[in-house]
Amino acid sequence: MQIRDRTNSNHKPVRKAVIPVAGLGTRLLPITKSVPKELLPVVDVPAIQVVVEECVNAGIEEVIFITGRGKGGIEDHFDYNFELEKILERRGKLEELERVRSISQLIRTIAVRQKKPLGLGHAVLCARDVVEDEPFVVLLPDDLIGSEPSVTCQLIDVYEKYGQGVVSIMPVPEEEVSRYGIVTGENWAPSLHRVRSIVEKPDPEISPSNLAVIGRYLLPPAIFGFLEDQKPDESGEIQLTDALSKLARERALVGYEFTGRRHDIGDKLGFLTANISYALQRDDLGPKLLHYLRKKVVEADEQQSH
Ligand code: UTP
């Protein structure tokens, strides 16, 4: 794995990542009744591992999981499993042993419990005592984004240049704006926007733009003060969007149009396309899967023409 070099930026280094995993995952029910969605596989790797590897590769030193009921398996995945290691050793399965062990050695992890799922803003606020007075990244593990360098690296690059909070944004089709936080602001350099505010899930007719905030953020510690003052919305949740808008108004916030292909694996179709897309990139599976998909397309075309 290639790890990002730290540059000589004048700004405080970004060492910590917050990954909220306390949500209920209702869009993926019934599987999420008993299995955390973050542990669902992307081919043979849990989605959360893909996101943690993105942190490691960006030079992050500590990952803070915001966990909830039934999510203990996520911490276990990044811990040693001595029993399993012993069995693999005894059976001479050394390659598997190395794979299992390397996950436990990836990065230092800390878990903070969010006792009630009171919203993404509340989940981020739960990390305050561990993050302390440092800039940090937030990664939503629902969003898998294939890109080189990773979106987390891209956000850190922007931060190191401008020293401000940065949110990842991407254009979405007009009919989908009501599913996202949508940015208002001005484009001041290629891929860079000065964010004025963020409107949560607007109607397409009144949406200020088609630029949606995606699940990668780089935030200054000042965000905690805004989150603390934040009142819950009608559904009783504390939204991150509202605190980001305040940060944009009272300090500064950069919107960065990242490059990369994003899959929302918290959604059934996104979960399937992520699996197909990641499998197609693998030498051991890609060619055979492509052959299968081509056959399926031909069959579907034939069925349609009958
Ligand atoms: P989502 O709203 O996309 O996830 O939250 P969800 O609530 O788990 O899923 P659905 O909509 O019911 O299917 C985005 C991220 O914020 C976390 C979730 O775990 C997810 O990673 N989250 C959300 C929390 O940690 N706590 C919360 O109170 C809410």
mmCIF file of C-alpha atoms and ligand atoms in Angstrom:
data_model
loop_
_atom_site.group_PDB
_atom_site.id
_atom_site.type_symbol
_atom_site.label_atom_id
_atom_site.label_comp_id
_atom_site.label_asym_id
_atom_site.label_seq_id
_atom_site.Cartn_x
_atom_site.Cartn_y
_atom_site.Cartn_z
ATOM 1 C CA MET A 1 0.000 0.000 0.000
ATOM 2 C CA GLN A 2 1.364 3.425 -0.979
ATOM 3 C CA ILE A 3 1.196 5.862 1.951
ATOM 4 C CA ARG A 4 0.876 9.572 1.326
ATOM 5 C CA ASP A 5 3.951 11.691 2.077
ATOM 6 C CA ARG A 6 3.380 14.496 4.535
ATOM 7 C CA THR A 7 4.104 17.829 2.883
ATOM 8 C CA ASN A 8 5.601 20.817 4.664
ATOM 9 C CA SER A 9 2.332 22.640 5.100
ATOM 10 C CA ASN A 10 2.047 25.607 7.481
ATOM 11 C CA HIS A 11 -1.206 24.198 8.799
ATOM 12 C CA LYS A 12 -1.715 21.700 11.604
ATOM 13 C CA PRO A 13 -1.367 18.162 10.201
ATOM 14 C CA VAL A 14 -4.454 16.005 9.726
ATOM 15 C CA ARG A 15 -3.824 12.895 11.831
ATOM 16 C CA LYS A 16 -7.262 11.718 12.891
ATOM 17 C CA ALA A 17 -10.263 10.312 11.046
ATOM 18 C CA VAL A 18 -13.808 9.979 12.355
ATOM 19 C CA ILE A 19 -15.927 7.219 10.835
ATOM 20 C CA PRO A 20 -19.552 7.245 12.010
ATOM 21 C CA VAL A 21 -21.030 3.732 11.965
ATOM 22 C CA ALA A 22 -23.919 4.086 14.426
ATOM 23 C CA GLY A 23 -26.695 4.464 11.827
ATOM 24 C CA LEU A 24 -29.449 1.858 11.507
ATOM 25 C CA GLY A 25 -29.032 1.144 7.793
ATOM 26 C CA THR A 26 -32.782 0.923 7.186
ATOM 27 C CA ARG A 27 -32.386 1.102 3.386
ATOM 28 C CA LEU A 28 -30.662 -2.266 3.426
ATOM 29 C CA LEU A 29 -33.126 -4.105 5.657
ATOM 30 C CA PRO A 30 -33.565 -6.988 6.326
ATOM 31 C CA ILE A 31 -29.820 -7.826 6.211
ATOM 32 C CA THR A 32 -29.036 -4.893 8.521
ATOM 33 C CA LYS A 33 -31.360 -6.287 11.194
ATOM 34 C CA SER A 34 -28.459 -8.445 12.375
ATOM 35 C CA VAL A 35 -25.408 -7.493 10.248
ATOM 36 C CA PRO A 36 -23.878 -3.994 10.352
ATOM 37 C CA LYS A 37 -23.940 -2.619 6.792
ATOM 38 C CA GLU A 38 -20.313 -1.557 7.232
ATOM 39 C CA LEU A 39 -19.349 -5.238 7.413
ATOM 40 C CA LEU A 40 -21.128 -6.166 4.179
ATOM 41 C CA PRO A 41 -18.585 -7.286 1.613
ATOM 42 C CA VAL A 42 -17.099 -5.498 -1.311
ATOM 43 C CA VAL A 43 -16.229 -8.781 -3.010
ATOM 44 C CA ASP A 44 -14.342 -10.369 -0.063
ATOM 45 C CA VAL A 45 -13.418 -7.339 2.045
ATOM 46 C CA PRO A 46 -15.825 -5.587 4.438
ATOM 47 C CA ALA A 47 -16.775 -2.124 3.178
ATOM 48 C CA ILE A 48 -15.386 -0.557 6.365
ATOM 49 C CA GLN A 49 -11.936 -1.974 5.598
ATOM 50 C CA VAL A 50 -11.904 -0.274 2.202
ATOM 51 C CA VAL A 51 -12.582 3.038 3.959
ATOM 52 C CA VAL A 52 -10.018 2.432 6.743
ATOM 53 C CA GLU A 53 -7.402 1.573 4.079
ATOM 54 C CA GLU A 54 -8.223 4.924 2.434
ATOM 55 C CA CYS A 55 -7.311 6.575 5.789
ATOM 56 C CA VAL A 56 -4.065 4.630 6.156
ATOM 57 C CA ASN A 57 -3.087 5.458 2.615
ATOM 58 C CA ALA A 58 -3.751 9.176 3.285
ATOM 59 C CA GLY A 59 -1.304 9.172 6.217
ATOM 60 C CA ILE A 60 -3.975 9.190 8.959
ATOM 61 C CA GLU A 61 -2.661 7.823 12.276
ATOM 62 C CA GLU A 62 -5.823 7.178 14.274
ATOM 63 C CA VAL A 63 -9.355 6.148 13.331
ATOM 64 C CA ILE A 64 -12.246 6.966 15.660
ATOM 65 C CA PHE A 65 -15.335 4.823 15.072
ATOM 66 C CA ILE A 66 -18.604 6.255 16.345
ATOM 67 C CA THR A 67 -20.426 3.042 17.113
ATOM 68 C CA GLY A 68 -23.851 2.012 18.312
ATOM 69 C CA ARG A 69 -25.809 -1.055 19.336
ATOM 70 C CA GLY A 70 -24.915 -4.213 17.412
ATOM 71 C CA LYS A 71 -21.799 -2.717 15.791
ATOM 72 C CA GLY A 72 -19.182 -4.480 17.961
ATOM 73 C CA GLY A 73 -18.111 -6.658 15.020
ATOM 74 C CA ILE A 74 -16.540 -3.592 13.379
ATOM 75 C CA GLU A 75 -14.053 -3.139 16.235
ATOM 76 C CA ASP A 76 -13.405 -6.887 16.285
ATOM 77 C CA HIS A 77 -12.512 -6.845 12.596
ATOM 78 C CA PHE A 78 -9.565 -4.511 13.273
ATOM 79 C CA ASP A 79 -8.468 -6.384 16.404
ATOM 80 C CA TYR A 80 -6.316 -9.526 16.725
ATOM 81 C CA ASN A 81 -8.142 -12.860 16.612
ATOM 82 C CA PHE A 82 -5.617 -15.140 18.353
ATOM 83 C CA GLU A 83 -7.788 -18.247 18.122
ATOM 84 C CA LEU A 84 -8.203 -17.923 14.368
ATOM 85 C CA GLU A 85 -4.511 -17.079 13.914
ATOM 86 C CA LYS A 86 -3.471 -20.173 15.873
ATOM 87 C CA ILE A 87 -5.726 -22.418 13.787
ATOM 88 C CA LEU A 88 -4.448 -20.930 10.508
ATOM 89 C CA GLU A 89 -0.857 -21.398 11.722
ATOM 90 C CA ARG A 90 -1.485 -25.003 12.750
ATOM 91 C CA ARG A 91 -3.055 -25.751 9.352
ATOM 92 C CA GLY A 92 -0.165 -24.132 7.499
ATOM 93 C CA LYS A 93 -2.454 -21.504 5.895
ATOM 94 C CA LEU A 94 0.259 -18.872 6.061
ATOM 95 C CA GLU A 95 -1.026 -16.576 3.334
ATOM 96 C CA GLU A 96 -4.432 -16.349 5.031
ATOM 97 C CA LEU A 97 -2.690 -15.855 8.391
ATOM 98 C CA GLU A 98 -0.725 -12.919 7.011
ATOM 99 C CA ARG A 99 -3.883 -11.341 5.563
ATOM 100 C CA VAL A 100 -5.818 -11.674 8.814
ATOM 101 C CA ARG A 101 -2.927 -10.360 10.925
ATOM 102 C CA SER A 102 -2.203 -7.384 8.670
ATOM 103 C CA ILE A 103 -5.754 -6.062 9.189
ATOM 104 C CA SER A 104 -5.153 -5.911 12.965
ATOM 105 C CA GLN A 105 -1.935 -3.986 12.363
ATOM 106 C CA LEU A 106 -3.392 -1.470 9.892
ATOM 107 C CA ILE A 107 -3.951 1.488 12.218
ATOM 108 C CA ARG A 108 -4.783 2.507 15.798
ATOM 109 C CA THR A 109 -8.562 2.467 16.315
ATOM 110 C CA ILE A 110 -10.713 3.970 19.050
ATOM 111 C CA ALA A 111 -14.446 3.410 19.526
ATOM 112 C CA VAL A 112 -16.807 6.010 20.965
ATOM 113 C CA ARG A 113 -20.367 4.980 21.638
ATOM 114 C CA GLN A 114 -23.256 7.055 20.320
ATOM 115 C CA LYS A 115 -25.953 5.806 22.661
ATOM 116 C CA LYS A 116 -28.862 6.908 20.459
ATOM 117 C CA PRO A 117 -28.790 7.479 16.672
ATOM 118 C CA LEU A 118 -29.453 11.209 16.988
ATOM 119 C CA GLY A 119 -28.091 12.101 13.574
ATOM 120 C CA LEU A 120 -24.799 12.478 11.730
ATOM 121 C CA GLY A 121 -24.039 15.841 13.379
ATOM 122 C CA HIS A 122 -24.475 14.283 16.810
ATOM 123 C CA ALA A 123 -22.284 11.327 15.788
ATOM 124 C CA VAL A 124 -19.451 13.693 14.799
ATOM 125 C CA LEU A 125 -19.890 15.655 18.053
ATOM 126 C CA CYS A 126 -19.360 12.387 19.987
ATOM 127 C CA ALA A 127 -15.733 12.424 18.717
ATOM 128 C CA ARG A 128 -14.920 15.800 20.284
ATOM 129 C CA ASP A 129 -12.946 14.582 23.325
ATOM 130 C CA VAL A 130 -10.808 12.254 21.205
ATOM 131 C CA VAL A 131 -10.190 14.643 18.307
ATOM 132 C CA GLU A 132 -9.358 17.559 20.644
ATOM 133 C CA ASP A 133 -8.007 20.702 19.009
ATOM 134 C CA GLU A 134 -6.984 19.260 15.633
ATOM 135 C CA PRO A 135 -8.314 19.284 12.087
ATOM 136 C CA PHE A 136 -9.745 15.886 11.179
ATOM 137 C CA VAL A 137 -11.367 14.008 8.329
ATOM 138 C CA VAL A 138 -14.808 12.416 8.410
ATOM 139 C CA LEU A 139 -15.495 9.467 6.119
ATOM 140 C CA LEU A 140 -18.990 8.059 5.691
ATOM 141 C CA PRO A 141 -18.468 4.372 4.995
ATOM 142 C CA ASP A 142 -21.598 4.253 2.803
ATOM 143 C CA ASP A 143 -19.666 6.172 0.175
ATOM 144 C CA LEU A 144 -17.030 4.111 -1.586
ATOM 145 C CA ILE A 145 -15.093 6.241 -4.015
ATOM 146 C CA GLY A 146 -12.613 4.664 -6.382
ATOM 147 C CA SER A 147 -9.900 7.169 -7.282
ATOM 148 C CA GLU A 148 -6.157 7.563 -7.334
ATOM 149 C CA PRO A 149 -5.202 9.498 -5.235
ATOM 150 C CA SER A 150 -8.086 8.814 -2.865
ATOM 151 C CA VAL A 151 -10.624 11.541 -2.104
ATOM 152 C CA THR A 152 -9.244 11.799 1.458
ATOM 153 C CA CYS A 153 -5.797 12.542 -0.026
ATOM 154 C CA GLN A 154 -7.351 15.092 -2.384
ATOM 155 C CA LEU A 155 -9.101 16.875 0.530
ATOM 156 C CA ILE A 156 -5.899 16.948 2.587
ATOM 157 C CA ASP A 157 -4.067 18.496 -0.397
ATOM 158 C CA VAL A 158 -6.677 21.275 -0.615
ATOM 159 C CA TYR A 159 -6.516 21.863 3.157
ATOM 160 C CA GLU A 160 -2.721 22.039 3.132
ATOM 161 C CA LYS A 161 -2.927 24.746 0.488
ATOM 162 C CA TYR A 162 -5.740 26.896 1.912
ATOM 163 C CA GLY A 163 -5.938 25.932 5.617
ATOM 164 C CA GLN A 164 -9.763 25.825 5.594
ATOM 165 C CA GLY A 165 -12.399 23.143 6.105
ATOM 166 C CA VAL A 166 -13.188 21.267 2.877
ATOM 167 C CA VAL A 167 -16.214 19.226 1.803
ATOM 168 C CA SER A 168 -16.210 16.870 -1.163
ATOM 169 C CA ILE A 169 -18.867 17.741 -3.721
ATOM 170 C CA MET A 170 -20.055 16.308 -7.028
ATOM 171 C CA PRO A 171 -22.684 17.267 -9.608
ATOM 172 C CA VAL A 172 -25.803 15.083 -9.483
ATOM 173 C CA PRO A 173 -28.753 14.837 -11.903
ATOM 174 C CA GLU A 174 -31.473 17.411 -11.161
ATOM 175 C CA GLU A 175 -34.029 14.771 -10.164
ATOM 176 C CA GLU A 176 -31.664 13.496 -7.434
ATOM 177 C CA VAL A 177 -30.909 16.766 -5.597
ATOM 178 C CA SER A 178 -33.601 16.006 -2.999
ATOM 179 C CA ARG A 179 -31.443 13.116 -1.695
ATOM 180 C CA TYR A 180 -28.433 15.267 -0.784
ATOM 181 C CA GLY A 181 -27.141 18.366 0.959
ATOM 182 C CA ILE A 182 -26.779 20.892 -1.882
ATOM 183 C CA VAL A 183 -24.168 23.646 -1.926
ATOM 184 C CA THR A 184 -24.649 27.330 -2.707
ATOM 185 C CA GLY A 185 -21.568 29.411 -3.428
ATOM 186 C CA GLU A 186 -19.145 30.560 -6.077
ATOM 187 C CA ASN A 187 -16.673 28.706 -8.206
ATOM 188 C CA TRP A 188 -13.328 30.531 -7.706
ATOM 189 C CA ALA A 189 -10.788 28.152 -9.214
ATOM 190 C CA PRO A 190 -10.963 24.875 -11.164
ATOM 191 C CA SER A 191 -12.831 22.326 -8.967
ATOM 192 C CA LEU A 192 -12.959 24.767 -6.018
ATOM 193 C CA HIS A 193 -16.033 26.553 -4.670
ATOM 194 C CA ARG A 194 -16.447 29.024 -1.855
ATOM 195 C CA VAL A 195 -19.386 27.503 0.024
ATOM 196 C CA ARG A 196 -21.960 30.028 1.295
ATOM 197 C CA SER A 197 -24.451 27.535 2.706
ATOM 198 C CA ILE A 198 -25.729 23.992 2.328
ATOM 199 C CA VAL A 199 -29.410 23.211 1.865
ATOM 200 C CA GLU A 200 -30.486 19.768 3.062
ATOM 201 C CA LYS A 201 -32.522 17.725 0.536
ATOM 202 C CA PRO A 202 -34.114 20.616 -1.452
ATOM 203 C CA ASP A 203 -36.965 20.212 -3.935
ATOM 204 C CA PRO A 204 -35.509 20.158 -7.468
ATOM 205 C CA GLU A 205 -37.571 23.281 -8.406
ATOM 206 C CA ILE A 206 -35.944 25.415 -5.714
ATOM 207 C CA SER A 207 -32.534 23.768 -5.464
ATOM 208 C CA PRO A 208 -29.759 26.400 -5.530
ATOM 209 C CA SER A 209 -27.425 24.157 -7.588
ATOM 210 C CA ASN A 210 -26.809 20.529 -8.496
ATOM 211 C CA LEU A 211 -23.615 20.231 -6.418
ATOM 212 C CA ALA A 212 -24.125 17.607 -3.732
ATOM 213 C CA VAL A 213 -22.045 17.058 -0.599
ATOM 214 C CA ILE A 214 -20.628 13.516 -0.533
ATOM 215 C CA GLY A 215 -19.320 11.527 2.426
ATOM 216 C CA ARG A 216 -15.776 12.884 2.769
ATOM 217 C CA TYR A 217 -15.123 16.005 4.857
ATOM 218 C CA LEU A 218 -12.073 17.715 6.301
ATOM 219 C CA LEU A 219 -13.145 19.781 9.292
ATOM 220 C CA PRO A 220 -11.536 22.228 11.695
ATOM 221 C CA PRO A 221 -12.151 21.605 15.415
ATOM 222 C CA ALA A 222 -14.355 24.744 15.415
ATOM 223 C CA ILE A 223 -17.118 22.556 13.933
ATOM 224 C CA PHE A 224 -17.717 21.084 17.416
ATOM 225 C CA GLY A 225 -18.829 24.468 18.790
ATOM 226 C CA PHE A 226 -21.334 24.838 15.939
ATOM 227 C CA LEU A 227 -22.594 21.280 16.474
ATOM 228 C CA GLU A 228 -23.026 21.869 20.187
ATOM 229 C CA ASP A 229 -25.236 24.900 19.521
ATOM 230 C CA GLN A 230 -27.222 23.030 16.896
ATOM 231 C CA LYS A 231 -30.911 22.364 17.691
ATOM 232 C CA PRO A 232 -32.374 18.994 16.586
ATOM 233 C CA ASP A 233 -34.554 19.105 13.440
ATOM 234 C CA GLU A 234 -38.220 17.962 13.225
ATOM 235 C CA SER A 235 -37.128 14.329 13.252
ATOM 236 C CA GLY A 236 -35.068 14.887 16.426
ATOM 237 C CA GLU A 237 -31.719 14.586 14.586
ATOM 238 C CA ILE A 238 -28.744 16.938 14.759
ATOM 239 C CA GLN A 239 -27.671 17.473 11.169
ATOM 240 C CA LEU A 240 -24.059 17.985 10.155
ATOM 241 C CA THR A 241 -25.279 20.085 7.220
ATOM 242 C CA ASP A 242 -26.591 22.881 9.467
ATOM 243 C CA ALA A 243 -23.303 23.156 11.369
ATOM 244 C CA LEU A 244 -21.386 23.169 8.052
ATOM 245 C CA SER A 245 -23.533 26.063 6.844
ATOM 246 C CA LYS A 246 -22.684 28.010 10.009
ATOM 247 C CA LEU A 247 -19.005 27.207 9.562
ATOM 248 C CA ALA A 248 -19.244 28.475 5.962
ATOM 249 C CA ARG A 249 -20.985 31.685 7.016
ATOM 250 C CA GLU A 250 -18.960 32.538 10.105
ATOM 251 C CA ARG A 251 -15.524 31.237 9.046
ATOM 252 C CA ALA A 252 -14.912 29.583 5.678
ATOM 253 C CA LEU A 253 -15.636 26.339 3.890
ATOM 254 C CA VAL A 254 -14.270 25.093 0.577
ATOM 255 C CA GLY A 255 -16.294 22.823 -1.713
ATOM 256 C CA TYR A 256 -13.982 20.580 -3.712
ATOM 257 C CA GLU A 257 -15.221 18.767 -6.830
ATOM 258 C CA PHE A 258 -13.279 15.539 -6.460
ATOM 259 C CA THR A 259 -12.323 13.152 -9.205
ATOM 260 C CA GLY A 260 -13.417 9.552 -8.755
ATOM 261 C CA ARG A 261 -16.299 7.138 -9.176
ATOM 262 C CA ARG A 262 -18.644 7.032 -6.195
ATOM 263 C CA HIS A 263 -20.922 4.176 -5.083
ATOM 264 C CA ASP A 264 -23.520 4.631 -2.327
ATOM 265 C CA ILE A 265 -23.416 1.188 -0.768
ATOM 266 C CA GLY A 266 -26.069 2.141 1.801
ATOM 267 C CA ASP A 267 -28.487 1.696 -1.107
ATOM 268 C CA LYS A 268 -29.236 -1.722 -2.653
ATOM 269 C CA LEU A 269 -28.371 -0.780 -6.231
ATOM 270 C CA GLY A 270 -25.222 1.080 -5.136
ATOM 271 C CA PHE A 271 -24.159 -1.955 -3.112
ATOM 272 C CA LEU A 272 -24.469 -4.161 -6.207
ATOM 273 C CA THR A 273 -22.717 -1.761 -8.590
ATOM 274 C CA ALA A 274 -19.845 -1.316 -6.112
ATOM 275 C CA ASN A 275 -19.339 -5.063 -5.968
ATOM 276 C CA ILE A 276 -19.408 -5.414 -9.744
ATOM 277 C CA SER A 277 -17.110 -2.459 -10.242
ATOM 278 C CA TYR A 278 -14.506 -3.580 -7.666
ATOM 279 C CA ALA A 279 -14.639 -7.199 -8.892
ATOM 280 C CA LEU A 280 -14.120 -6.098 -12.515
ATOM 281 C CA GLN A 281 -10.851 -4.419 -11.480
ATOM 282 C CA ARG A 282 -9.429 -7.638 -10.027
ATOM 283 C CA ASP A 283 -7.258 -9.943 -12.112
ATOM 284 C CA ASP A 284 -8.641 -13.077 -10.432
ATOM 285 C CA LEU A 285 -12.306 -12.187 -11.043
ATOM 286 C CA GLY A 286 -12.561 -9.381 -13.610
ATOM 287 C CA PRO A 287 -12.292 -11.334 -16.898
ATOM 288 C CA LYS A 288 -14.691 -14.116 -15.788
ATOM 289 C CA LEU A 289 -17.226 -11.653 -14.398
ATOM 290 C CA LEU A 290 -17.080 -9.597 -17.587
ATOM 291 C CA HIS A 291 -17.704 -12.738 -19.637
ATOM 292 C CA TYR A 292 -20.744 -13.541 -17.448
ATOM 293 C CA LEU A 293 -22.121 -9.988 -17.693
ATOM 294 C CA ARG A 294 -21.736 -9.958 -21.490
ATOM 295 C CA LYS A 295 -23.669 -13.239 -21.698
ATOM 296 C CA LYS A 296 -26.412 -11.787 -19.503
ATOM 297 C CA VAL A 297 -26.713 -8.702 -21.732
ATOM 298 C CA VAL A 298 -27.048 -10.879 -24.842
ATOM 299 C CA GLU A 299 -29.724 -13.007 -23.104
ATOM 300 C CA ALA A 300 -31.632 -9.893 -21.984
ATOM 301 C CA ASP A 301 -31.495 -8.454 -25.554
ATOM 302 C CA GLU A 302 -32.787 -11.744 -26.982
ATOM 303 C CA GLN A 303 -35.624 -11.854 -24.465
ATOM 304 C CA GLN A 304 -36.616 -8.280 -25.305
ATOM 305 C CA SER A 305 -36.698 -8.975 -29.069
ATOM 306 C CA HIS A 306 -39.119 -11.936 -28.571
HETATM 307 P P1 UTP B 1 -27.217 7.536 6.783
HETATM 308 O O1 UTP B 1 -28.481 8.206 7.127
HETATM 309 O O2 UTP B 1 -26.818 7.447 5.351
HETATM 310 O O3 UTP B 1 -27.148 6.059 7.331
HETATM 311 O O4 UTP B 1 -26.057 8.175 7.651
HETATM 312 P P2 UTP B 1 -28.164 5.199 8.102
HETATM 313 O O5 UTP B 1 -29.022 6.001 9.003
HETATM 314 O O6 UTP B 1 -27.353 4.109 8.724
HETATM 315 O O7 UTP B 1 -28.923 4.513 6.885
HETATM 316 P P3 UTP B 1 -30.434 4.506 6.366
HETATM 317 O O8 UTP B 1 -30.650 5.845 5.728
HETATM 318 O O9 UTP B 1 -31.303 4.217 7.560
HETATM 319 O O10 UTP B 1 -30.435 3.382 5.389
HETATM 320 C C1 UTP B 1 -24.756 8.457 7.147
HETATM 321 C C2 UTP B 1 -23.686 7.940 8.076
HETATM 322 O O11 UTP B 1 -23.847 8.451 9.387
HETATM 323 C C3 UTP B 1 -23.893 7.417 10.342
HETATM 324 C C4 UTP B 1 -24.319 6.177 9.590
HETATM 325 O O12 UTP B 1 -23.812 5.011 10.222
HETATM 326 C C5 UTP B 1 -23.699 6.417 8.217
HETATM 327 O O13 UTP B 1 -22.347 6.012 8.207
HETATM 328 N N1 UTP B 1 -24.831 7.821 11.423
HETATM 329 C C6 UTP B 1 -26.049 8.308 11.092
HETATM 330 C C7 UTP B 1 -24.440 7.706 12.739
HETATM 331 O O14 UTP B 1 -23.314 7.250 13.056
HETATM 332 N N2 UTP B 1 -25.302 8.097 13.712
HETATM 333 C C8 UTP B 1 -26.533 8.600 13.421
HETATM 334 O O15 UTP B 1 -27.268 8.957 14.359
HETATM 335 C C9 UTP B 1 -26.916 8.709 12.074
#
